[in-house]
Coordinates of C-alpha atoms and ligand atoms in Angstrom, one line a residue:
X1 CA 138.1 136.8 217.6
X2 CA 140.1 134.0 218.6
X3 CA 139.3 130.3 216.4
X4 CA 138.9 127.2 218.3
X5 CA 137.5 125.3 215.9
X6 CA 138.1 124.4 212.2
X7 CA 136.3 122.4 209.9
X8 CA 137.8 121.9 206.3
X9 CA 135.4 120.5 204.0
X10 CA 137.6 118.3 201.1
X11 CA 140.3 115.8 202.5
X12 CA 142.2 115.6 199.5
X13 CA 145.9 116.3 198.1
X14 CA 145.0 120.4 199.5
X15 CA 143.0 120.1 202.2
X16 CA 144.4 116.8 203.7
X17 CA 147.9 118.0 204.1
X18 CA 147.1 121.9 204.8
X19 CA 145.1 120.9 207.5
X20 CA 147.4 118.4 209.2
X21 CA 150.4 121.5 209.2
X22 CA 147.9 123.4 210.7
X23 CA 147.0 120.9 213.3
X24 CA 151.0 120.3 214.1
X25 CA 151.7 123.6 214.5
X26 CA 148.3 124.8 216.9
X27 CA 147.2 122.3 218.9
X28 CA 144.9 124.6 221.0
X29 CA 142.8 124.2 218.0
X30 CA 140.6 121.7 217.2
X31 CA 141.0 120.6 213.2
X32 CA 138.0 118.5 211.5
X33 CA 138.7 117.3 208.1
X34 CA 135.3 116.5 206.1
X35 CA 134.6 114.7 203.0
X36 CA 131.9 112.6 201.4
X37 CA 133.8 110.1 200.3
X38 CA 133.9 107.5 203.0
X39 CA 137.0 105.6 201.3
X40 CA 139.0 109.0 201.5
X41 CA 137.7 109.3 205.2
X42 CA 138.9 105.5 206.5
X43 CA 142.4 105.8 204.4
X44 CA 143.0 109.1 206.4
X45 CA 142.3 107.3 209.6
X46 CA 143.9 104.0 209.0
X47 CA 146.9 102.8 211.7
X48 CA 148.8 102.5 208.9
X49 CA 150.3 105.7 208.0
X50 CA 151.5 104.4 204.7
X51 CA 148.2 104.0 203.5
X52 CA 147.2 107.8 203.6
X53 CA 145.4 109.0 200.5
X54 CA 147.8 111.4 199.2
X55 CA 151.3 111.2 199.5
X56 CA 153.9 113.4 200.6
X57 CA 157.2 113.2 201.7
X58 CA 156.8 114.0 205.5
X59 CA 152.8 114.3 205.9
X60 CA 152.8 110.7 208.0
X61 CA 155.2 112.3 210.8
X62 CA 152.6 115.7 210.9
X63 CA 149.7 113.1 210.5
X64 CA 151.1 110.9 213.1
X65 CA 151.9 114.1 216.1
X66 CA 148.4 115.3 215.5
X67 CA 145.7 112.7 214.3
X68 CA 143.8 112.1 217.2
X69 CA 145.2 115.2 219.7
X70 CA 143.5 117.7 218.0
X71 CA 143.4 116.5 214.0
X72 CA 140.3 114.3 212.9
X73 CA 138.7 113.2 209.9
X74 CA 135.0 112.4 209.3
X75 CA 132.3 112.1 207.2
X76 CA 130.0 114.1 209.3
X77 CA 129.9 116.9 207.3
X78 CA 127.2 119.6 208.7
X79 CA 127.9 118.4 212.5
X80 CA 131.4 119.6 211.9
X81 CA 130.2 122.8 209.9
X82 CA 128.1 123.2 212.6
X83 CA 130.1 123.5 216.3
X84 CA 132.9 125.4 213.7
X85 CA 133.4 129.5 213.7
X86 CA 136.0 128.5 210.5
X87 CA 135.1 126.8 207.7
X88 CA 137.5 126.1 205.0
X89 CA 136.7 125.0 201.8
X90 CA 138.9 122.6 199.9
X91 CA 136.6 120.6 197.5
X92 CA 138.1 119.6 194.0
X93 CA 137.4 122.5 190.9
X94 CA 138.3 121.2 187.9
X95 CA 138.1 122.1 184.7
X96 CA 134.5 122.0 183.1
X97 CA 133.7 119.7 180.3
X98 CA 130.5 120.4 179.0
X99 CA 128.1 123.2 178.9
X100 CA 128.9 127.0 178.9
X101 CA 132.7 127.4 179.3
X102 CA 133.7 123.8 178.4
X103 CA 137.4 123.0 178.4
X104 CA 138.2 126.2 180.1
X105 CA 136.2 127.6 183.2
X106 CA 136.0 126.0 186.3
X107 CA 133.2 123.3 187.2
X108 CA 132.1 124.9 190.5
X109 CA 129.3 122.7 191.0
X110 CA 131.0 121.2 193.6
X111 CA 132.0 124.4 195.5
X112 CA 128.7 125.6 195.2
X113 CA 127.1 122.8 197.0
X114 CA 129.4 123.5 199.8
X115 CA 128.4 127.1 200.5
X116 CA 124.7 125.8 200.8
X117 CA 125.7 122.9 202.9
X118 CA 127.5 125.1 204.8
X119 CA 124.5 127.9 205.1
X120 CA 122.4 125.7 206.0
X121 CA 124.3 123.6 208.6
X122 CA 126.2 126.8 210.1
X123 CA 125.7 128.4 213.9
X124 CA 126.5 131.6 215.2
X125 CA 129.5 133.6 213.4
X126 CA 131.4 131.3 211.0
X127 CA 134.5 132.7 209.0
X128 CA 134.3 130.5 205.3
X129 CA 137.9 130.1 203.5
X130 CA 137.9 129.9 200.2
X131 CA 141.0 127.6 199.6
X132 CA 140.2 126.1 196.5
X133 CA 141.3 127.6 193.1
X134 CA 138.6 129.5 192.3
X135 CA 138.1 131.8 189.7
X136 CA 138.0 135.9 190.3
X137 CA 135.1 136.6 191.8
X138 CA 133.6 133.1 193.2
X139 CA 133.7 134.7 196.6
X140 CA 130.8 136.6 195.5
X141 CA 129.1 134.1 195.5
X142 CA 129.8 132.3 198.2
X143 CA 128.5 135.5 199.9
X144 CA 125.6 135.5 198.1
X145 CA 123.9 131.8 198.7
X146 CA 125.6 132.9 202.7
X147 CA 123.9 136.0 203.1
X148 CA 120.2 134.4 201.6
X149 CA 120.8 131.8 204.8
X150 CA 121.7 134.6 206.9
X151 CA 117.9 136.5 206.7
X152 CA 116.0 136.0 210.2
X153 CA 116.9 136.7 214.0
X154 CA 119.0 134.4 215.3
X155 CA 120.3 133.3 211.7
X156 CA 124.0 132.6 211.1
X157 CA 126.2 134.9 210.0
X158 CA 129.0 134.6 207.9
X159 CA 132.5 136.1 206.7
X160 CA 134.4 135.3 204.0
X161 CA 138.0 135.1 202.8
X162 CA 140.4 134.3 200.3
X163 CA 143.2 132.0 201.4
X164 CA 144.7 130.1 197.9
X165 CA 147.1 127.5 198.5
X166 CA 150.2 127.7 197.0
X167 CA 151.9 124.8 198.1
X168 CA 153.3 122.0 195.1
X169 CA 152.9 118.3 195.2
X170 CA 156.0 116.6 196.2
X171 CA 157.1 119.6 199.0
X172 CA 153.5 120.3 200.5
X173 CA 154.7 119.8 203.8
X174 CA 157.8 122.2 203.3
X175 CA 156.3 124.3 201.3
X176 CA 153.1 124.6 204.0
X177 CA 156.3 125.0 206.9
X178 CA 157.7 127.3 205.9
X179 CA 155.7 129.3 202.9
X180 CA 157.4 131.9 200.9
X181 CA 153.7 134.0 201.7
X182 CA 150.3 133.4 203.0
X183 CA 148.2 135.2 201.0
X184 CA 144.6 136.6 202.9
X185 CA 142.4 138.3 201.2
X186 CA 138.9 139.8 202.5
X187 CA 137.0 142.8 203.3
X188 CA 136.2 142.2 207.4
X189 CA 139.2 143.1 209.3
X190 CA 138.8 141.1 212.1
X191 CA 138.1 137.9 210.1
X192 CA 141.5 138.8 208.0
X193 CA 143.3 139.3 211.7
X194 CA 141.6 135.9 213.0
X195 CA 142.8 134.0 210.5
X196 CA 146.4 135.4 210.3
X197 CA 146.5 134.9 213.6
X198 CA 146.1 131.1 212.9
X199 CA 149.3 131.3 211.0
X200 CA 151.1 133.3 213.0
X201 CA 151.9 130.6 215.0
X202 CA 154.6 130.0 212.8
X203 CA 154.7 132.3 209.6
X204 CA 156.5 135.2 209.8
X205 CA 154.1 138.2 210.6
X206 CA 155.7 140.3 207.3
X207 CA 155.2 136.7 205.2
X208 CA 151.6 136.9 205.5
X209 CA 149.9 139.7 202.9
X210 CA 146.5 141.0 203.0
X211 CA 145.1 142.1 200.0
X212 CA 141.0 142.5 199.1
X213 CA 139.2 139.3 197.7
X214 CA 139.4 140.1 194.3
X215 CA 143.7 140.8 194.7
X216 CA 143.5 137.7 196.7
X217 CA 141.8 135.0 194.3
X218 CA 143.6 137.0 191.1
X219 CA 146.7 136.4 192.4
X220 CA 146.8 132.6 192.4
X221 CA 145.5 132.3 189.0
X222 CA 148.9 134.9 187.8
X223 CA 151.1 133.1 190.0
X224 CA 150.5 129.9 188.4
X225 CA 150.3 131.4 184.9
X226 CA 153.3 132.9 185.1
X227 CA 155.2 129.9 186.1
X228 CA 153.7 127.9 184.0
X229 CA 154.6 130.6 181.1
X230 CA 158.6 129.7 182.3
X231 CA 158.2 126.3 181.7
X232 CA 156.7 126.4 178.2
X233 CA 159.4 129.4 177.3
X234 CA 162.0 127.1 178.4
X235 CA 160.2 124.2 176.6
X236 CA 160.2 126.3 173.2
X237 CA 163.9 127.0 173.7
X238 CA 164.9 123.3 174.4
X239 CA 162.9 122.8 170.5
X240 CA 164.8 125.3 169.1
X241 CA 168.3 124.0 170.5
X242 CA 167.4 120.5 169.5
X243 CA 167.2 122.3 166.4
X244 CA 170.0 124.1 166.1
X245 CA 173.0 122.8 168.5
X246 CA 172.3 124.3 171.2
X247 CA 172.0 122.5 175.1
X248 CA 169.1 123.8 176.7
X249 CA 170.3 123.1 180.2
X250 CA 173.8 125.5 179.3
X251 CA 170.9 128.4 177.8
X252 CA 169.2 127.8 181.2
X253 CA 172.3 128.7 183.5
X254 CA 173.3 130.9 181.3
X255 CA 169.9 133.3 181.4
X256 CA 168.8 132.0 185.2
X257 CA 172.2 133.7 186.7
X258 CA 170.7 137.3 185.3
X259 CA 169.6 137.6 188.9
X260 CA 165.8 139.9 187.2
X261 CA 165.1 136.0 185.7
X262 CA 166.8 133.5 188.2
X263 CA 167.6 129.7 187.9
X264 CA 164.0 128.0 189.2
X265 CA 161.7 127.0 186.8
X266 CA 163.9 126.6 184.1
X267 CA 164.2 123.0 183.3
X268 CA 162.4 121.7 179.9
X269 CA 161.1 118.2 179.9
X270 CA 157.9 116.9 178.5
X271 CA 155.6 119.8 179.6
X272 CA 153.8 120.8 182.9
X273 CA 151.2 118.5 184.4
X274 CA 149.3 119.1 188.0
X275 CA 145.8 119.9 188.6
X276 CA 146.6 123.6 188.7
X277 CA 148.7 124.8 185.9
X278 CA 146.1 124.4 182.9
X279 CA 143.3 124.6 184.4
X280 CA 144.0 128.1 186.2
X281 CA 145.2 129.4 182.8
X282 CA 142.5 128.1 181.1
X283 CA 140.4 129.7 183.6
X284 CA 142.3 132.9 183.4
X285 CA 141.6 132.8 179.3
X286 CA 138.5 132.4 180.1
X287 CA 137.7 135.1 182.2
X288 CA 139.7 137.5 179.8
X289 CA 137.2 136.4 176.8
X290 CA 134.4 137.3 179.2
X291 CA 135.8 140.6 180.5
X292 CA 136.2 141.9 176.5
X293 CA 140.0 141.2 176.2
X294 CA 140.7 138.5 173.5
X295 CA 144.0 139.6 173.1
X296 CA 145.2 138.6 177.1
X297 CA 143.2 135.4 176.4
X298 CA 145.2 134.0 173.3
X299 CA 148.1 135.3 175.2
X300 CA 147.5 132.9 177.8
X301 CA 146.0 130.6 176.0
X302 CA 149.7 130.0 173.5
X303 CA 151.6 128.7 177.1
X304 CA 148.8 125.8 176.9
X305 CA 149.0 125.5 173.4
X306 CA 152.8 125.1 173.2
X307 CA 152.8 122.5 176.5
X308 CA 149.9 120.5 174.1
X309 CA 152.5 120.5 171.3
X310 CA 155.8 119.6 173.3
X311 CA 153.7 116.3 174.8
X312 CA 152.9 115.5 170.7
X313 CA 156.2 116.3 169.5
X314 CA 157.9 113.6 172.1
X315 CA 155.4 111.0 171.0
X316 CA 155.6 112.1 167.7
X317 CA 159.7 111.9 167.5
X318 CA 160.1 108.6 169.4
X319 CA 157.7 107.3 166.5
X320 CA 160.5 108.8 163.9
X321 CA 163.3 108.0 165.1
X322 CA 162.1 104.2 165.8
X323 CA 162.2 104.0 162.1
X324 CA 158.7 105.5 161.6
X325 CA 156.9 103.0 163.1
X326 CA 156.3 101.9 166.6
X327 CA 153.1 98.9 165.9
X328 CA 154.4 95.5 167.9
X329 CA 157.3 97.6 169.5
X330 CA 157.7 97.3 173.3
X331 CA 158.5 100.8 174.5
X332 CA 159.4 101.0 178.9
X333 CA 157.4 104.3 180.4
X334 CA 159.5 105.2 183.0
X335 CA 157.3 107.7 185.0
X336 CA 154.0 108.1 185.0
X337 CA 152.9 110.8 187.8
X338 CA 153.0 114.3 186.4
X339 CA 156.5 115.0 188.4
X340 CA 158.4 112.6 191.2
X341 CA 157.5 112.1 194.6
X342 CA 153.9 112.4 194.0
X343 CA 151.0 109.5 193.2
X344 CA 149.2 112.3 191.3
X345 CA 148.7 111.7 187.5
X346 CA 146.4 115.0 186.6
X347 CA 147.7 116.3 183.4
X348 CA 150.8 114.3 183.6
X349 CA 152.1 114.7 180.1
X350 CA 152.5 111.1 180.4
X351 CA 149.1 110.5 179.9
X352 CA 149.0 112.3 176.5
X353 CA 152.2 110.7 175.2
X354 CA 151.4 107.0 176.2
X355 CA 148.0 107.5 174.5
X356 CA 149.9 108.5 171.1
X357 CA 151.7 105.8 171.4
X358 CA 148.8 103.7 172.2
X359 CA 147.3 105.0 169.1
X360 CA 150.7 104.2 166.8
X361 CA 150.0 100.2 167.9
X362 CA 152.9 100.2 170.4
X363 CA 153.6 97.8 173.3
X364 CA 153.8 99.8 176.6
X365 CA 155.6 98.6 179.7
X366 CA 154.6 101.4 182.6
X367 CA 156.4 101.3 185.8
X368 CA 155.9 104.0 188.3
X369 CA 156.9 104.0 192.1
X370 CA 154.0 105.3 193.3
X371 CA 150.6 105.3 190.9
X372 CA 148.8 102.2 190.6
X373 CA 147.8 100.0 187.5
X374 CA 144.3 101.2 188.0
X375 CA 145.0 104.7 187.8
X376 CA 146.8 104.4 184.8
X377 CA 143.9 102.5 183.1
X378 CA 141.7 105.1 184.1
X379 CA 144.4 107.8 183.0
X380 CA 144.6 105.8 179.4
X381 CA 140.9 105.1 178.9
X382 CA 142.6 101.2 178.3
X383 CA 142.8 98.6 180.6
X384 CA 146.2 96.8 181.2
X385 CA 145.7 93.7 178.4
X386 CA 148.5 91.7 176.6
X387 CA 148.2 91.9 173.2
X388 CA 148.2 88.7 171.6
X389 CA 148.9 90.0 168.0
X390 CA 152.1 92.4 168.5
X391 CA 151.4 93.6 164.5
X392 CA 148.0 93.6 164.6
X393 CA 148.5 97.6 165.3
X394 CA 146.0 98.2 168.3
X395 CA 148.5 99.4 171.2
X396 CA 148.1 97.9 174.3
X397 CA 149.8 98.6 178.0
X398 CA 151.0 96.4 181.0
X399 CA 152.4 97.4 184.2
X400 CA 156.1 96.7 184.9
X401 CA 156.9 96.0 188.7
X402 CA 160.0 97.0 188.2
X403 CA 162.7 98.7 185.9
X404 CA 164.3 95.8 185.2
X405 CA 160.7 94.2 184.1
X406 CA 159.8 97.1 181.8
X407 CA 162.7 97.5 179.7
X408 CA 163.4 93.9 179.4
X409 CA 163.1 93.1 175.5
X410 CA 162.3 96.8 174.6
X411 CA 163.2 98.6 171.7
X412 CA 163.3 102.1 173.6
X413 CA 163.0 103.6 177.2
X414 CA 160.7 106.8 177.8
X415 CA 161.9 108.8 181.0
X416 CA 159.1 110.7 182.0
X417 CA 159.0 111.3 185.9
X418 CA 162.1 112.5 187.4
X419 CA 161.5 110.0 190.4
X420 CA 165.3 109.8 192.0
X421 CA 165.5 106.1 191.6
X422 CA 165.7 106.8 187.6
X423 CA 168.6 108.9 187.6
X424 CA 171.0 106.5 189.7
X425 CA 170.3 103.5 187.3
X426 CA 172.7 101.0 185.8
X427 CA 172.4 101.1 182.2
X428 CA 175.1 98.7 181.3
X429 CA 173.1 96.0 183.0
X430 CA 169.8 97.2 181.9
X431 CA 170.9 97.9 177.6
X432 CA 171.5 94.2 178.1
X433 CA 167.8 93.6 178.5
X434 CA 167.0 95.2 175.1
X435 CA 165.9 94.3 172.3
X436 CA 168.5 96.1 169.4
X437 CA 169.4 98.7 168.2
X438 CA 167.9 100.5 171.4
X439 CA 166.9 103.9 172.2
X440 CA 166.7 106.1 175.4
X441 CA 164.1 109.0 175.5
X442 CA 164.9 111.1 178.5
X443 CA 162.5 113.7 178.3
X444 CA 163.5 114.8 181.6
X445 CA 167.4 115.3 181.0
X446 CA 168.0 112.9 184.2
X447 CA 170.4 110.0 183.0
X448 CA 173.7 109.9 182.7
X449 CA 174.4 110.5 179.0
X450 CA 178.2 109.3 179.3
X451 CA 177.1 106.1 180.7
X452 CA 174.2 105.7 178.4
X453 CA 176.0 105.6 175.3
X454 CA 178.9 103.4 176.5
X455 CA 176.2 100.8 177.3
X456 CA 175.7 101.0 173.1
X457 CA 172.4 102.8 173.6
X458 CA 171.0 105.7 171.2
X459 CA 170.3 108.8 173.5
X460 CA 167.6 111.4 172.5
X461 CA 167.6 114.1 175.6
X462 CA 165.2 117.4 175.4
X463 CA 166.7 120.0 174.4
X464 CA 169.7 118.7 173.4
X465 CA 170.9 119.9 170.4
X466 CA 174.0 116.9 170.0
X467 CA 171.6 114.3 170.4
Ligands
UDX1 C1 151.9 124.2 191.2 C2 152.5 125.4 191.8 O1 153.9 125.3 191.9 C3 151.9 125.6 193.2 O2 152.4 126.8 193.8 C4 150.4 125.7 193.1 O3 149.8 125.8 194.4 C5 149.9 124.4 192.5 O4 150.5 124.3 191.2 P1 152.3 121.6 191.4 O5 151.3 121.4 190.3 O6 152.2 120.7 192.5 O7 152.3 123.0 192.0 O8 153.8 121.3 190.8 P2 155.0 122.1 190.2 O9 156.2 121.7 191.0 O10 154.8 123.6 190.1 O11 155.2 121.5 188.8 C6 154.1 121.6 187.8 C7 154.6 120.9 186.5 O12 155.6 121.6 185.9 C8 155.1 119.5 186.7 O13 154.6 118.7 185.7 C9 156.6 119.7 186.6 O14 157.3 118.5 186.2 C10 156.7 120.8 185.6 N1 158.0 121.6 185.7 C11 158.3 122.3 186.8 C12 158.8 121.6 184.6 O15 158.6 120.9 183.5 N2 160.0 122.3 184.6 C13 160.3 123.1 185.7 O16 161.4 123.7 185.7 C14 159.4 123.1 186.8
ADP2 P1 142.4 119.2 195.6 O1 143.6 118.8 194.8 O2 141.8 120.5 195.2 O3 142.6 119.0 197.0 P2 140.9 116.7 195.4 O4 140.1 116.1 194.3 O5 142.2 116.0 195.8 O6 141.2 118.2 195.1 O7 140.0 116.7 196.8 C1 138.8 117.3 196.9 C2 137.9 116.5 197.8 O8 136.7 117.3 198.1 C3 137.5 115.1 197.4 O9 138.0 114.2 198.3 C4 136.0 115.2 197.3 O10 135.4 114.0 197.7 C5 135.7 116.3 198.3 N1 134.4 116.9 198.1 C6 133.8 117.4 197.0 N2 132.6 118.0 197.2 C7 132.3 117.9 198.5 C8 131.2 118.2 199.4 N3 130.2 118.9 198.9 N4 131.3 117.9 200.7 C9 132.4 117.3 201.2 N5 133.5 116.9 200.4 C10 133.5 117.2 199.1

């Protein structure tokens, strides 16, 4: 079984880019990207290529080779299902908020009204992906709402596979070039070789493991919880050093060169954000509870906890140290998506520090490179208002076109993104621009603390214990 023809049904920050990499690297096959939303659609077909919906340092090169030859991008979504033997499914899962399992499992609603689009628009054999997070067992059913569409002579048939994603925001296209694994996981042999053979065409043959379904969509959820796990180990640590002397950074060389733990993942900052971390580990607590093994779950469930309390403790220290009070004080956000060289704010721990700051009557200045005003209001539940009475102790937040913009008459700077432009700053010109005595909070242990101080500012770094 050879694949001509793909359909991928979800043109966002997954989909969009996996697609386009696969697109680049197999042009005998014909990629369709689907999605309802029309807006999505046009912005991944517009001329310009720096208008794409997600971005990503190299997708507008891949985007650019292939849109058009053999990569397109429509809203038509069951004509594309249709005249496709592989169907991938990449719609958004996020964490539910109401009903049975709120806060914690997945809202499938989305993924389920996929398989029954895709059962009922469907011809011939079609191989369906799974590529969304999902949790254990969702392939089930999948197969099930499938196989009722499959009843009947002449009916469609269907196979289906486990492929998660495990690319990060910010190195998608790297990550999707040249993958440490492709995972596959499914019980029809020849719908496991068809689609391997897909990456073959540039993955390594011994880089891409086959496991059974259950292996297959387990095995995300426990990669991202156990990296996830690193960074709120190291986050605990860099707490304890403040605590005690200690430099987080010289604890992190010094246990990351025992080659059985290794150096990535080891830097503290203001907790993990993403659309994946807490919400596959939430997911993973919640499937533990429901399997008859609380113990796992509040295992799991402390790495979310103790990310929760490092985003509190930030907001909650730059309130202290500001002399206990931070009503009428402007305070620059520098860094606003959830890590650099992404637009994506889901989860960013910026969002929970800049609302307990809005709550403590401060005066935020935001500037990010990449996400927009609107996304922050909708991030902060608060639109972007000057407030006429700095003391009147309601916070309020404006966006800051640039650096200089934001920290000009502020009583502290908040670093946290680590966007590249923030670590090569000129804090001798920019301490100028403050209001004093002045404060630096680099939650993400970027600036230059030499230079920092000798422009007369008060550095607080994470995890620094002589700060
Ligand atoms: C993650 C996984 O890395 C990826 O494999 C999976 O497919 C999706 O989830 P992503 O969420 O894009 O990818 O970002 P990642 O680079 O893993 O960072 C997640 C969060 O952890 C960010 O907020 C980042 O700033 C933070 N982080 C990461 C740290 O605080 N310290 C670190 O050492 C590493
Ligand atoms: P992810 O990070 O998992 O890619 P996104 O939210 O960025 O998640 O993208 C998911 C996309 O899936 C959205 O653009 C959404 O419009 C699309 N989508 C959701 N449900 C359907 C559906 N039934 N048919 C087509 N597209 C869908």
């Amino acid at each position: 079984m050879t694949i001509q023809r793909i359909c991928c049904i979800g043109a966002g920050y997954v989909g969009g880019p996996t697609m386009a990499v696969i697109a680049d690297r197999c042009p005998q096959v014909r990629v369709q990207v689907v999605d309802i939303n029309q807006a999505r659609i046009d912005a991944w077909n517009d001329a310009d290529l720096g208008k794409l919906p997600v971005y990503e340092p190299g997708l507008d090169s891949v985007v650019e080779r292939a849109r058009g030859r053999n990569l397109h991008f429509s809203t038509d979504v069951e004509a594309s299902i249709a005249a496709a033997d592989m169907v991938f499914i990449s719609v958004n899962t996020p964490t539910k908020t109401k009903g049975l399992g709120a806060g914690q499992a997945s809202d499938l609603r989305w993924v389920e009204a996929c398989a029954r689009t895709v059962a009922k628009a469907a011809k011939g054999h079609t191989i369906v992906v799974e590529k969304s997070t999902l949790p254990v067992r969702t392939a089930a059913a999948i197969q099930t709402i499938l196989e009722a569409a499959s009843e009947g002579e002449d009916q469609p048939t269907f196979s289906v596979l486990s492929n998660p994603e495990f690319l990060a925001e910010g190195t998608a296209i790297r990550d999707l070039e040249t993958p440490d694994r492709v995972l596959i996981g499914g019980d029809d042999p020849a719908a496991v070789e068809a689609l391997a053979e897909i990456y073959a065409n540039w993955v390594p043959q011994q880089q891409i493991l086959r496991t059974n379904l259950w292996s297959s969509e387990l095995s995300k959820l426990t990669a991202n919880a156990f990296l996830a796990q690193r960074i709120s180990s190291i986050n605990s640590i860099a707490a304890f050093c403040e605590a005690s002397g200690a430099d987080v950074r010289e604890v992190a060389r010094a246990i990351g060169t025992d080659s059985r733990i290794g150096l990535k993942f080891l830097n503290a900052g203001p907790g993990f954000g993403g659309s994946c971390f807490q919400k596959d580990i939430l997911n993973l607590v919640y499937l533990c509870r429901h399997f008859g093994l609380p113990e796992v779950a509040d295992y799991w469930e402390s790495v979310v906890a103790l990310n929760t309390w490092q985003q509190h403790r930030i907001a909650r220290l730059v309130v202290q140290k500001l002399f206990g009070t931070v009503t009428g004080k402007r305070l620059a956000i520098l860094g606003f998506a959830f890590k650099a060289d992404t637009n994506d704010t889901r989860e960013s721990p910026a969002i929970r520090i800049c609302r307990d700051l809005l709550e403590e009557g401060a005066q935020l200045a935001i500037h990010d490179p990449k996400v927009t005003a609107q996304q922050i209001a909708r991030d902060l539940q608060q639109e972007a208002a000057p407030q006429p009475d700095a003391l009147s102790g309601t916070g309020s937040w404006a966006e800051a076109g640039s650096v200089e913009d934001a920290v000009t008459g502020a009583d502290a700077v908040l670093v946290l993104t680590e966007w590249h432009h923030y670590k090569v700053l000129n804090w001798m010109a920019l301490a100028a621009l403050m209001r004093k005595p002045a404060w630096l909070f680099d939650a993400r242990a970027v600036i230059n603390p030499e230079q920092v101080r000798a422009a007369g500012l008060t550095l607080w770094r994470v995890g620094d214990g002589e700060g």
